[in-house]
Tab-separated table of C-alpha atoms and ligand atoms in Angstrom:
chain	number	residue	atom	x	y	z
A	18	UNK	CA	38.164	-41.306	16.792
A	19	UNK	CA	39.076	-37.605	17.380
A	20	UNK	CA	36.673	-35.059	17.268
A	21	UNK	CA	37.103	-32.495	13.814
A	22	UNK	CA	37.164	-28.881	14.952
A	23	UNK	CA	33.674	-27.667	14.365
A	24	UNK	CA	34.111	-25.132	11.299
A	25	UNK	CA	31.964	-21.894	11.759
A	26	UNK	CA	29.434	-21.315	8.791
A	27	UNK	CA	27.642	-17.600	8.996
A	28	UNK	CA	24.608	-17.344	7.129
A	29	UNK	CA	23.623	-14.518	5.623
A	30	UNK	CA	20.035	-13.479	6.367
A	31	UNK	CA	17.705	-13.565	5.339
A	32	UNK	CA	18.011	-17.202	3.530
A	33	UNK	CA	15.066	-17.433	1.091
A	34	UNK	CA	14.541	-19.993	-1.618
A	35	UNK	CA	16.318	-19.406	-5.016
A	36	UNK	CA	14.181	-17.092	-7.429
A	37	UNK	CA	12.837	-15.195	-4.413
A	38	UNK	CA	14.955	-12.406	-2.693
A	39	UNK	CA	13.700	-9.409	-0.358
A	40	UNK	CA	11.187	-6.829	-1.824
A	41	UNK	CA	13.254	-4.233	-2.918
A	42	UNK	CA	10.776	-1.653	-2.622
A	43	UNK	CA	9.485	-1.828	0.573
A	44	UNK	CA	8.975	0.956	2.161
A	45	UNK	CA	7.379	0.098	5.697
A	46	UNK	CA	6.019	-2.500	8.021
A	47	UNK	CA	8.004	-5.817	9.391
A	48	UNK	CA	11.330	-6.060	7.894
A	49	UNK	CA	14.066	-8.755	7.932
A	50	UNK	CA	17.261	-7.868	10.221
A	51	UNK	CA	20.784	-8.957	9.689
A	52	UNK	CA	20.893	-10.713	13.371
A	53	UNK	CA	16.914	-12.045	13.710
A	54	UNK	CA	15.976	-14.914	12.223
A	55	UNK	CA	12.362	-14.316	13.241
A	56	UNK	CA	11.995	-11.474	11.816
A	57	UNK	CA	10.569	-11.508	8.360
A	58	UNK	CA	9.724	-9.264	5.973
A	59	UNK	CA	8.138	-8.930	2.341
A	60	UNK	CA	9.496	-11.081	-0.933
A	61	UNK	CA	9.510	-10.926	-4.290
A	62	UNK	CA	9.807	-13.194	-7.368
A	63	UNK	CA	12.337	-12.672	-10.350
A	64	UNK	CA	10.160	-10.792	-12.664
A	65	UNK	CA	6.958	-12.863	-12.332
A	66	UNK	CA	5.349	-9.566	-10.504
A	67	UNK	CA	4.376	-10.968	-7.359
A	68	UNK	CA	4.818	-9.643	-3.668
A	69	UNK	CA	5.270	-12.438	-0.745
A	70	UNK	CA	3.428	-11.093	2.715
A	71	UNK	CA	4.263	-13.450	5.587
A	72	UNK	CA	1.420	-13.704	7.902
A	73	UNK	CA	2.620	-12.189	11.107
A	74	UNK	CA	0.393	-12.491	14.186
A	75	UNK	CA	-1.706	-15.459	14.022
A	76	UNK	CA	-4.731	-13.245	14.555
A	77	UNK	CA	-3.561	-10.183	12.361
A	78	UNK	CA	-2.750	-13.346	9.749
A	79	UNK	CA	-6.326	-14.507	9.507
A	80	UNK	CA	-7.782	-11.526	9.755
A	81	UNK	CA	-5.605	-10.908	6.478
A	82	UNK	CA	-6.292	-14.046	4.860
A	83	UNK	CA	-10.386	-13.944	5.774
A	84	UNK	CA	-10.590	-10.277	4.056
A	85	UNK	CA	-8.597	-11.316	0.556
A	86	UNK	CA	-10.683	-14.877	0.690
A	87	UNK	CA	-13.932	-12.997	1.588
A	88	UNK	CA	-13.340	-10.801	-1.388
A	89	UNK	CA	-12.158	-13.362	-4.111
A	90	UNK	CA	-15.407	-15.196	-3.358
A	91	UNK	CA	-17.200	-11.983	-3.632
A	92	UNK	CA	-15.918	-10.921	-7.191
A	93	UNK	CA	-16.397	-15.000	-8.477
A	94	UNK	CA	-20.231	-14.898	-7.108
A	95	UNK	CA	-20.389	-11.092	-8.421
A	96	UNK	CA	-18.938	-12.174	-11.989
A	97	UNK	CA	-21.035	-15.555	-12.214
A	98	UNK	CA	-24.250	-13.483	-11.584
A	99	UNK	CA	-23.900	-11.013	-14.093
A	100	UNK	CA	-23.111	-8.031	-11.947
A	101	UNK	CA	-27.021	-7.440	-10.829
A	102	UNK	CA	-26.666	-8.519	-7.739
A	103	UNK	CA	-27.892	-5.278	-6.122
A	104	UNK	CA	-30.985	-5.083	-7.859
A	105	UNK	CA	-32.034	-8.290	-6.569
A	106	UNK	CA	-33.078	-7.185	-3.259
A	107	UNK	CA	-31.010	-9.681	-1.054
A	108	UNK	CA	-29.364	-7.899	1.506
A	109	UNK	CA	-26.624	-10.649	1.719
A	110	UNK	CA	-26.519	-10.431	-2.461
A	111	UNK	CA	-26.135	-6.332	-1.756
A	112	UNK	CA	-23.273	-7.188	0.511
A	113	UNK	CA	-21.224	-9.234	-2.053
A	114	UNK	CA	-21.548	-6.530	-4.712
A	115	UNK	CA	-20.615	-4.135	-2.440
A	116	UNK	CA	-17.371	-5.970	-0.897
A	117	UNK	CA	-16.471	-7.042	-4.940
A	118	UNK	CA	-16.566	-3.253	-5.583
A	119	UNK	CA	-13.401	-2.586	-3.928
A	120	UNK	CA	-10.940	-4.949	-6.219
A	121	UNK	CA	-9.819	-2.372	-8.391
A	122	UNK	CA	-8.599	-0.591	-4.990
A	123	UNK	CA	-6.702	-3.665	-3.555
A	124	UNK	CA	-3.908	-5.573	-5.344
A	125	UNK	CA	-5.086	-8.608	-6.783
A	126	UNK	CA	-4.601	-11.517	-4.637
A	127	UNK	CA	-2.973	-15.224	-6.140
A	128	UNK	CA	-3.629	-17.500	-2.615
A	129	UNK	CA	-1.409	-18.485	0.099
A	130	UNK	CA	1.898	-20.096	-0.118
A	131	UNK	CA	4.721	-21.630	2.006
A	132	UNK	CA	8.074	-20.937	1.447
A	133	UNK	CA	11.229	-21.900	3.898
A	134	UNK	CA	12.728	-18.669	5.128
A	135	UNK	CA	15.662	-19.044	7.299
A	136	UNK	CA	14.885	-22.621	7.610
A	137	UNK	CA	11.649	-22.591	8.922
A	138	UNK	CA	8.082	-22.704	6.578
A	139	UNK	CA	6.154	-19.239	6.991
A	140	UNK	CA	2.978	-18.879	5.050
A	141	UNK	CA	2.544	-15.875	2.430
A	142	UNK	CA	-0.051	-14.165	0.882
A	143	UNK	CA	0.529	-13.921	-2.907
A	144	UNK	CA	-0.326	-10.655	-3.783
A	145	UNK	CA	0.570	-8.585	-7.434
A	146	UNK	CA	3.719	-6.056	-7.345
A	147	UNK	CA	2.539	-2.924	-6.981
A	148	UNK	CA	5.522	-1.637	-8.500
A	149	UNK	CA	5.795	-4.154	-10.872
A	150	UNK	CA	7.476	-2.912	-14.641
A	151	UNK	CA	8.355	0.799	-13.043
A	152	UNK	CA	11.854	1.310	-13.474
A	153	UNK	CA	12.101	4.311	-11.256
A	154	UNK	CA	9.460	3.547	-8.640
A	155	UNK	CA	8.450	5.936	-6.317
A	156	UNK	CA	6.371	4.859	-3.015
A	157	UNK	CA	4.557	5.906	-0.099
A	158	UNK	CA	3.105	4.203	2.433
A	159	UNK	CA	0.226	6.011	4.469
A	160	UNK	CA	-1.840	4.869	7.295
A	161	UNK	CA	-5.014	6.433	7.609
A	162	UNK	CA	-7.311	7.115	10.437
A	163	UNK	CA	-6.850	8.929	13.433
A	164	UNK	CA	-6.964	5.668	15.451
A	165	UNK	CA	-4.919	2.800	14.455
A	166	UNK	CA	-5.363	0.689	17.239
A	167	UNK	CA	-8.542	-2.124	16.699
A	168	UNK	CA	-11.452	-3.100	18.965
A	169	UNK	CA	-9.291	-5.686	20.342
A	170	UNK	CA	-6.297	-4.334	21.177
A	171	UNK	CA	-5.001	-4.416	25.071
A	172	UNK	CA	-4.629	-0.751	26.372
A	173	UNK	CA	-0.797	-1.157	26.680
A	174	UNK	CA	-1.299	-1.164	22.777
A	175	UNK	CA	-3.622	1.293	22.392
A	176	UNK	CA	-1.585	3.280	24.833
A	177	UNK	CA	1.417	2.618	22.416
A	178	UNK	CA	-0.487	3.468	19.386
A	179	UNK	CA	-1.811	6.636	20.437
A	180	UNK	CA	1.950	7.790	21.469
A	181	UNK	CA	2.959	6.987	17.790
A	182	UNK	CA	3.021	9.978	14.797
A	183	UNK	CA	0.883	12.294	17.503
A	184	UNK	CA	0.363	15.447	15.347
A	185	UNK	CA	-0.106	14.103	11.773
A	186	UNK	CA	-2.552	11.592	13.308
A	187	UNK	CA	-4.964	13.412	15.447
A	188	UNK	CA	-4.525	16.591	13.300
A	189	UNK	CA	-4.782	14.942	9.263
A	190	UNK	CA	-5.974	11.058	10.521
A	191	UNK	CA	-2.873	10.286	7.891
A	192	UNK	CA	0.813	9.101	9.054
A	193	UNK	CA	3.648	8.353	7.114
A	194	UNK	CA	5.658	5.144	8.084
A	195	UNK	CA	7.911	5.382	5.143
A	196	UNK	CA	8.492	6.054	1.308
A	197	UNK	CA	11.116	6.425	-1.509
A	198	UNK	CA	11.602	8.558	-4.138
A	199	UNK	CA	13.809	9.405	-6.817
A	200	UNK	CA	14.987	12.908	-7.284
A	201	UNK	CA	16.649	11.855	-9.492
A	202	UNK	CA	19.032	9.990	-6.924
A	203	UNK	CA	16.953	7.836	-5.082
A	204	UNK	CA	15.947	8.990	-1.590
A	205	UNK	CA	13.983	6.761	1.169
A	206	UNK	CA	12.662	7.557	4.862
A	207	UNK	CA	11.548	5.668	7.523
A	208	UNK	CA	9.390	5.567	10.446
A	209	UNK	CA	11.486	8.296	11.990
A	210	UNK	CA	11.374	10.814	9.708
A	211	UNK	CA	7.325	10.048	9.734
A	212	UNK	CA	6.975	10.125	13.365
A	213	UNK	CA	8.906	13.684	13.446
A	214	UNK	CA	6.421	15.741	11.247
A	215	UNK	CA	4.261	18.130	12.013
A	216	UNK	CA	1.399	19.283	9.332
A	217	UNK	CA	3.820	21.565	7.525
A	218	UNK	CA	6.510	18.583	7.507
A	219	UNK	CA	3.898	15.933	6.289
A	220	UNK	CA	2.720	18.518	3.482
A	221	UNK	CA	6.598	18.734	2.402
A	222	UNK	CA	7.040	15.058	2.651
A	223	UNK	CA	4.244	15.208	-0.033
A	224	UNK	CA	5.344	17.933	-1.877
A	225	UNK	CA	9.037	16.236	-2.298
A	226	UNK	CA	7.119	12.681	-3.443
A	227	UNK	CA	5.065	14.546	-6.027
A	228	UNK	CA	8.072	17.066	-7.042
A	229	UNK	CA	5.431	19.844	-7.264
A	230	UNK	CA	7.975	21.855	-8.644
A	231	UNK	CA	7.976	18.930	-11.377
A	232	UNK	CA	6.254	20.050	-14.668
A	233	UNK	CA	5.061	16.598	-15.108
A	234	UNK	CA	3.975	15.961	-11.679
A	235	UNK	CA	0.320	17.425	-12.323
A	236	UNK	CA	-0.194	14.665	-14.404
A	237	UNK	CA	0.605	12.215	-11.045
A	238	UNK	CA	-1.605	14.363	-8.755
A	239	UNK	CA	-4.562	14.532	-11.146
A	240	UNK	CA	-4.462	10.451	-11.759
A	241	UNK	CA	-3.714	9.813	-7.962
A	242	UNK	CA	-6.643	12.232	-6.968
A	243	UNK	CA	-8.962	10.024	-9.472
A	244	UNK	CA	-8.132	6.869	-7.850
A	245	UNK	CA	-7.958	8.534	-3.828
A	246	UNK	CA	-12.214	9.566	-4.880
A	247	UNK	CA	-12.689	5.969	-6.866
A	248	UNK	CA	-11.506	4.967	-2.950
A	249	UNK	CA	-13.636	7.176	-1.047
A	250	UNK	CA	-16.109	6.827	-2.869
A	251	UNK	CA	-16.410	2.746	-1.955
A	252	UNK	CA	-16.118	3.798	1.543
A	253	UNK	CA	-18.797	6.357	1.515
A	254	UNK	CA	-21.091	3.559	0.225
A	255	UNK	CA	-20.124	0.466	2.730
A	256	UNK	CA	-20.867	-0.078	6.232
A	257	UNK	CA	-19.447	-3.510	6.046
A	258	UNK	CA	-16.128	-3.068	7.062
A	259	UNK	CA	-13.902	-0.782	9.566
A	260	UNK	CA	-10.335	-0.597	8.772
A	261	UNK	CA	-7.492	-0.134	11.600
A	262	UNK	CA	-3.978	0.743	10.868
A	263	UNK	CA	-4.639	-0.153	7.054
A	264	UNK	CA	-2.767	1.813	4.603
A	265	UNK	CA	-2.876	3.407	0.787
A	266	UNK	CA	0.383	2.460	-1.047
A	267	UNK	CA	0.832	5.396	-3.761
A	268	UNK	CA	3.185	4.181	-6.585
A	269	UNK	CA	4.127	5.465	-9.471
A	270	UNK	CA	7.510	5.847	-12.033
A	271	UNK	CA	9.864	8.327	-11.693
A	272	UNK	CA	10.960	7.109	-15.143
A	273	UNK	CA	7.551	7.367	-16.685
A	274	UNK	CA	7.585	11.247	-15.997
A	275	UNK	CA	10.174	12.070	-19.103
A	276	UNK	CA	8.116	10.637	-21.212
A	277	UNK	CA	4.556	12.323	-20.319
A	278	UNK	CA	7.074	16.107	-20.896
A	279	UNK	CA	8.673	14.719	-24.328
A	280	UNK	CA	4.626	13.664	-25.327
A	281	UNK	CA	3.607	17.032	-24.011
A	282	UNK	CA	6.862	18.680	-26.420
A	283	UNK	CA	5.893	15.893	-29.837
A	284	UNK	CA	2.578	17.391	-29.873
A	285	UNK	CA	3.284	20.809	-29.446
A	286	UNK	CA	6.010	21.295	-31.535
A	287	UNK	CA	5.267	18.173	-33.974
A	288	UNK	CA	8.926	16.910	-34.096
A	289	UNK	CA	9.218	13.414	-34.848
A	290	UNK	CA	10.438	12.065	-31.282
A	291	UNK	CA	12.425	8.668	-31.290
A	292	UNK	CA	10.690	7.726	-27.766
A	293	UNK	CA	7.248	5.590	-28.191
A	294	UNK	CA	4.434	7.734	-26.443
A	295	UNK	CA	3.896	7.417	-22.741
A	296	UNK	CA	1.974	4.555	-21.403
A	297	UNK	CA	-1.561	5.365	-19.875
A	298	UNK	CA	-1.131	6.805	-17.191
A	299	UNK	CA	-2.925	4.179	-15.409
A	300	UNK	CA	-0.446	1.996	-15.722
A	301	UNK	CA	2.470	3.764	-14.023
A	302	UNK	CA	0.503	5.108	-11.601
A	303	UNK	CA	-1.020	3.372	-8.695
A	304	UNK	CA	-3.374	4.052	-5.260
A	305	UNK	CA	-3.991	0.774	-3.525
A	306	UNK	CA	-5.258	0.423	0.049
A	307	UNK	CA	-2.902	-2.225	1.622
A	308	UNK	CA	-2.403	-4.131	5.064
A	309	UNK	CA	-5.382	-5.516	6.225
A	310	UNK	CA	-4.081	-7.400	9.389
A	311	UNK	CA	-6.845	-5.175	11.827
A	312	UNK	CA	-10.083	-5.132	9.736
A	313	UNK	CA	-13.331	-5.451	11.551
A	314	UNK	CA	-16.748	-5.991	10.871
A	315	UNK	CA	-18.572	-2.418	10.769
A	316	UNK	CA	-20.650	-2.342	14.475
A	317	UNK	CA	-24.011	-1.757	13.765
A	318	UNK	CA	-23.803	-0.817	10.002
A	319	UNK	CA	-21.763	2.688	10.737
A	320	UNK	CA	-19.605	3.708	8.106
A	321	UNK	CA	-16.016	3.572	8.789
A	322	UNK	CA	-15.942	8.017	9.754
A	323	UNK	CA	-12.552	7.096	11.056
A	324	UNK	CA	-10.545	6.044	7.661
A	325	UNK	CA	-12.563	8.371	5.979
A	326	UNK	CA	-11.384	11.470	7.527
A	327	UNK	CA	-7.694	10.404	7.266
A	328	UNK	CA	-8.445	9.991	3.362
A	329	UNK	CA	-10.197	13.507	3.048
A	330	UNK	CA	-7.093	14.655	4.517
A	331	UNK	CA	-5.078	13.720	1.875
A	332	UNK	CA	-7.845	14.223	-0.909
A	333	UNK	CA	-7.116	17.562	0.233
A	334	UNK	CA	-3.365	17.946	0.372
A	335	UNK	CA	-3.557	16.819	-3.409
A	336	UNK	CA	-5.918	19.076	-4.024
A	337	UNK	CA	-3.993	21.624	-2.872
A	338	UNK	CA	-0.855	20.876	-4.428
A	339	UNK	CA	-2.683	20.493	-7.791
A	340	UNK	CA	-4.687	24.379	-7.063
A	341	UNK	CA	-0.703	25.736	-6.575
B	424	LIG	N1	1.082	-5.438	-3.102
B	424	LIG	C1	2.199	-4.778	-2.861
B	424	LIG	N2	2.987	-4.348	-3.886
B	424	LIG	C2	4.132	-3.674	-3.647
B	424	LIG	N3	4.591	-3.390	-2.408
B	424	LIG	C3	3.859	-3.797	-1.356
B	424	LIG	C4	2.630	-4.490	-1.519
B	424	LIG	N4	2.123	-4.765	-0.293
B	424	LIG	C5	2.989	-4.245	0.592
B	424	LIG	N5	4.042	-3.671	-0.016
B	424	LIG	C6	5.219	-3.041	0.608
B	424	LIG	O1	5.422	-3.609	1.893
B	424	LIG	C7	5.251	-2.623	2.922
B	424	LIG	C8	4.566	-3.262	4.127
B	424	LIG	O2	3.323	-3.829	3.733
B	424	LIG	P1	2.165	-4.096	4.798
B	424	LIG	O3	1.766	-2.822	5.410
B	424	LIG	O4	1.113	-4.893	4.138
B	424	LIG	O5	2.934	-5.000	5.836
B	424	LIG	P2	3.157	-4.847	7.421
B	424	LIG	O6	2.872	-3.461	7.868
B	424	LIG	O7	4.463	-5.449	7.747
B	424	LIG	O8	2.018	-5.755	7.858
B	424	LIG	P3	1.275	-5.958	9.226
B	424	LIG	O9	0.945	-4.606	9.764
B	424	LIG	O10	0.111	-6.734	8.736
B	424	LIG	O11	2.197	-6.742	10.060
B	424	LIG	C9	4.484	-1.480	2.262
B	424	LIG	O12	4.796	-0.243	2.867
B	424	LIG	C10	5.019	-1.552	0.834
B	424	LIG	O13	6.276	-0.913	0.714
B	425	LIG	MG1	1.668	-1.794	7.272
């Protein structure tokens, strides 16, 4: 029998399973591309508000996994125990309350799960939308720390590493991979507008995300200031952990901000306003740390004096921005 002429299909890629697509607001980190199938980035859900992290690395992927397991189990013994566990003496006990203290600064965490991507299975980490409900979100991606390479890293990487964002990193222990923003119109940078800053450029990138010139924005900085001390604070009490190339994901909506200035005009000029009153602002407003492929146990109890003096850097940008 003759042969048919093979007809030529062209896939579009990524191909992800129906009611998933690509997260639309990601900012930074391992994307999907148009011509690499191996190359895989974050998902989403329709609506459900869930974010889909492939694994990567198979180290960086367990190192991932062990830190959201380790602290699930730590908030279920914390909760089943009553929340004493530091007063019971057990160092181990001490531990557990200590890692379960940092779950209000991590998104939750629903398990693993494998989904087919471009025909092969990858496994996720389920992990809650950031950015779930904002209409207009606005996000930034920071790493912190002045080093971002781990303790076992090759020194070709480290070498690489330490080439990467040069002057934010060894001057503020901050860098900026990426983030978008609406101005209204919607604006987003990448890595190469990061890796071009200087101090000056990385205090503008802020300035620009937070519209200082905004009259709402004050009410962003002051909330994202509470939650950046709510983090430092955790870190100024554990010596557990040491966190490499880890980031905090700042996220809030650009939409919300209208309604915090017509609240602000209702009660001043007690017009009856047809819009409901703004949300908490809690709720529109989020500081998360993120990416936890290169945590490490802390050696010999130190506390981690290299993430904290990337996030005193930007305690102190906000600061400034809110002084101005
Ligand atoms: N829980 C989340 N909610 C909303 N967006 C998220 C969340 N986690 C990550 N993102 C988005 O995805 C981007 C990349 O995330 P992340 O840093 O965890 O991945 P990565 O850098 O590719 O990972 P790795 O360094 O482990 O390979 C973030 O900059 C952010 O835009
Ligand atoms: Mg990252």
């Amino acid at each position: 029998m003759a042969k048919q002429p093979q007809e030529s299909v062209t896939v579009t890629l990524p191909a992800v399973p129906l009611g998933y697509c690509k997260l639309g607001t990601q900012v930074a980190g391992h994307t999907f591309e148009a011509s690499n199938a191996a190359a895989i980035g974050l998902l989403q859900d329709a609506g459900e508000g869930k974010v889909f992290k492939p694994l990567g690395k198979p180290e960086c992927g367990e190192r991932e996994i062990n830190f959201y397991e380790s602290l699930a189990a730590a908030i279920a013994a914390t909760s089943a125990t009553g929340n004493d566990l530091n007063d019971r003496g057990d160092s181990n006990l001490t531990d557990l309350a200590t890692l379960a203290a940092l779950a209000p600064h991590v998104p939750r965490y629903y398990g693993q799960q494998k989904l087919f991507v471009n025909q092969r299975q990858h496994t996720f980490l389920k992990l809650e939308d950031l950015t779930h409900g904002m209409s207009k979100p606005c996000v930034m991606d920071v790493k912190v720390g002045r080093r971002t390479w781990d303790p076992l890293s090759s020194a070709h990487k480290r070498a690489i590493e330490e080439q990467k964002y040069v002057i934010c990193k060894q001057q503020l222990g901050l860098c900026l991979p990426g983030f978008q923003v609406y101005t209204p119109q919607l604006v987003r940078q990448g890595r190469d507008y990061g890796k071009a800053l200087d101090v000056a450029g990385f205090r503008q990138a802020l300035a620009l995300f937070f519209k200082s010139s905004h009259s709402s924005s004050e009410t962003v900085l002051r909330e994202v200031l509470r939650q950046l001390c709510g983090i430092r604070a955790w870190f100024k009490r554990q010596r557990l952990l040491h966190f490499y190339a880890s980031s905090l994901l700042i996220c809030y909506d650009y939409e919300q901000l209208h309604h915090v200035k017509q609240s602000a005009t209702h009660l001043t000029n007690g017009h009856q306003l047809e819009q409901r009153p703004a949300p908490p602002v809690d709720q529109w407003v989020h500081v998360r740390c993120i990416d936890f492929a290169h945590i490490f146990p802390a050696k010999d109890a130190e506390p981690d004096q290299n993430y904290m003096f990337g996030l005193q850097s930007l305690i102190d940008i906000v600061e400034y921005m809110l002084q101005r």
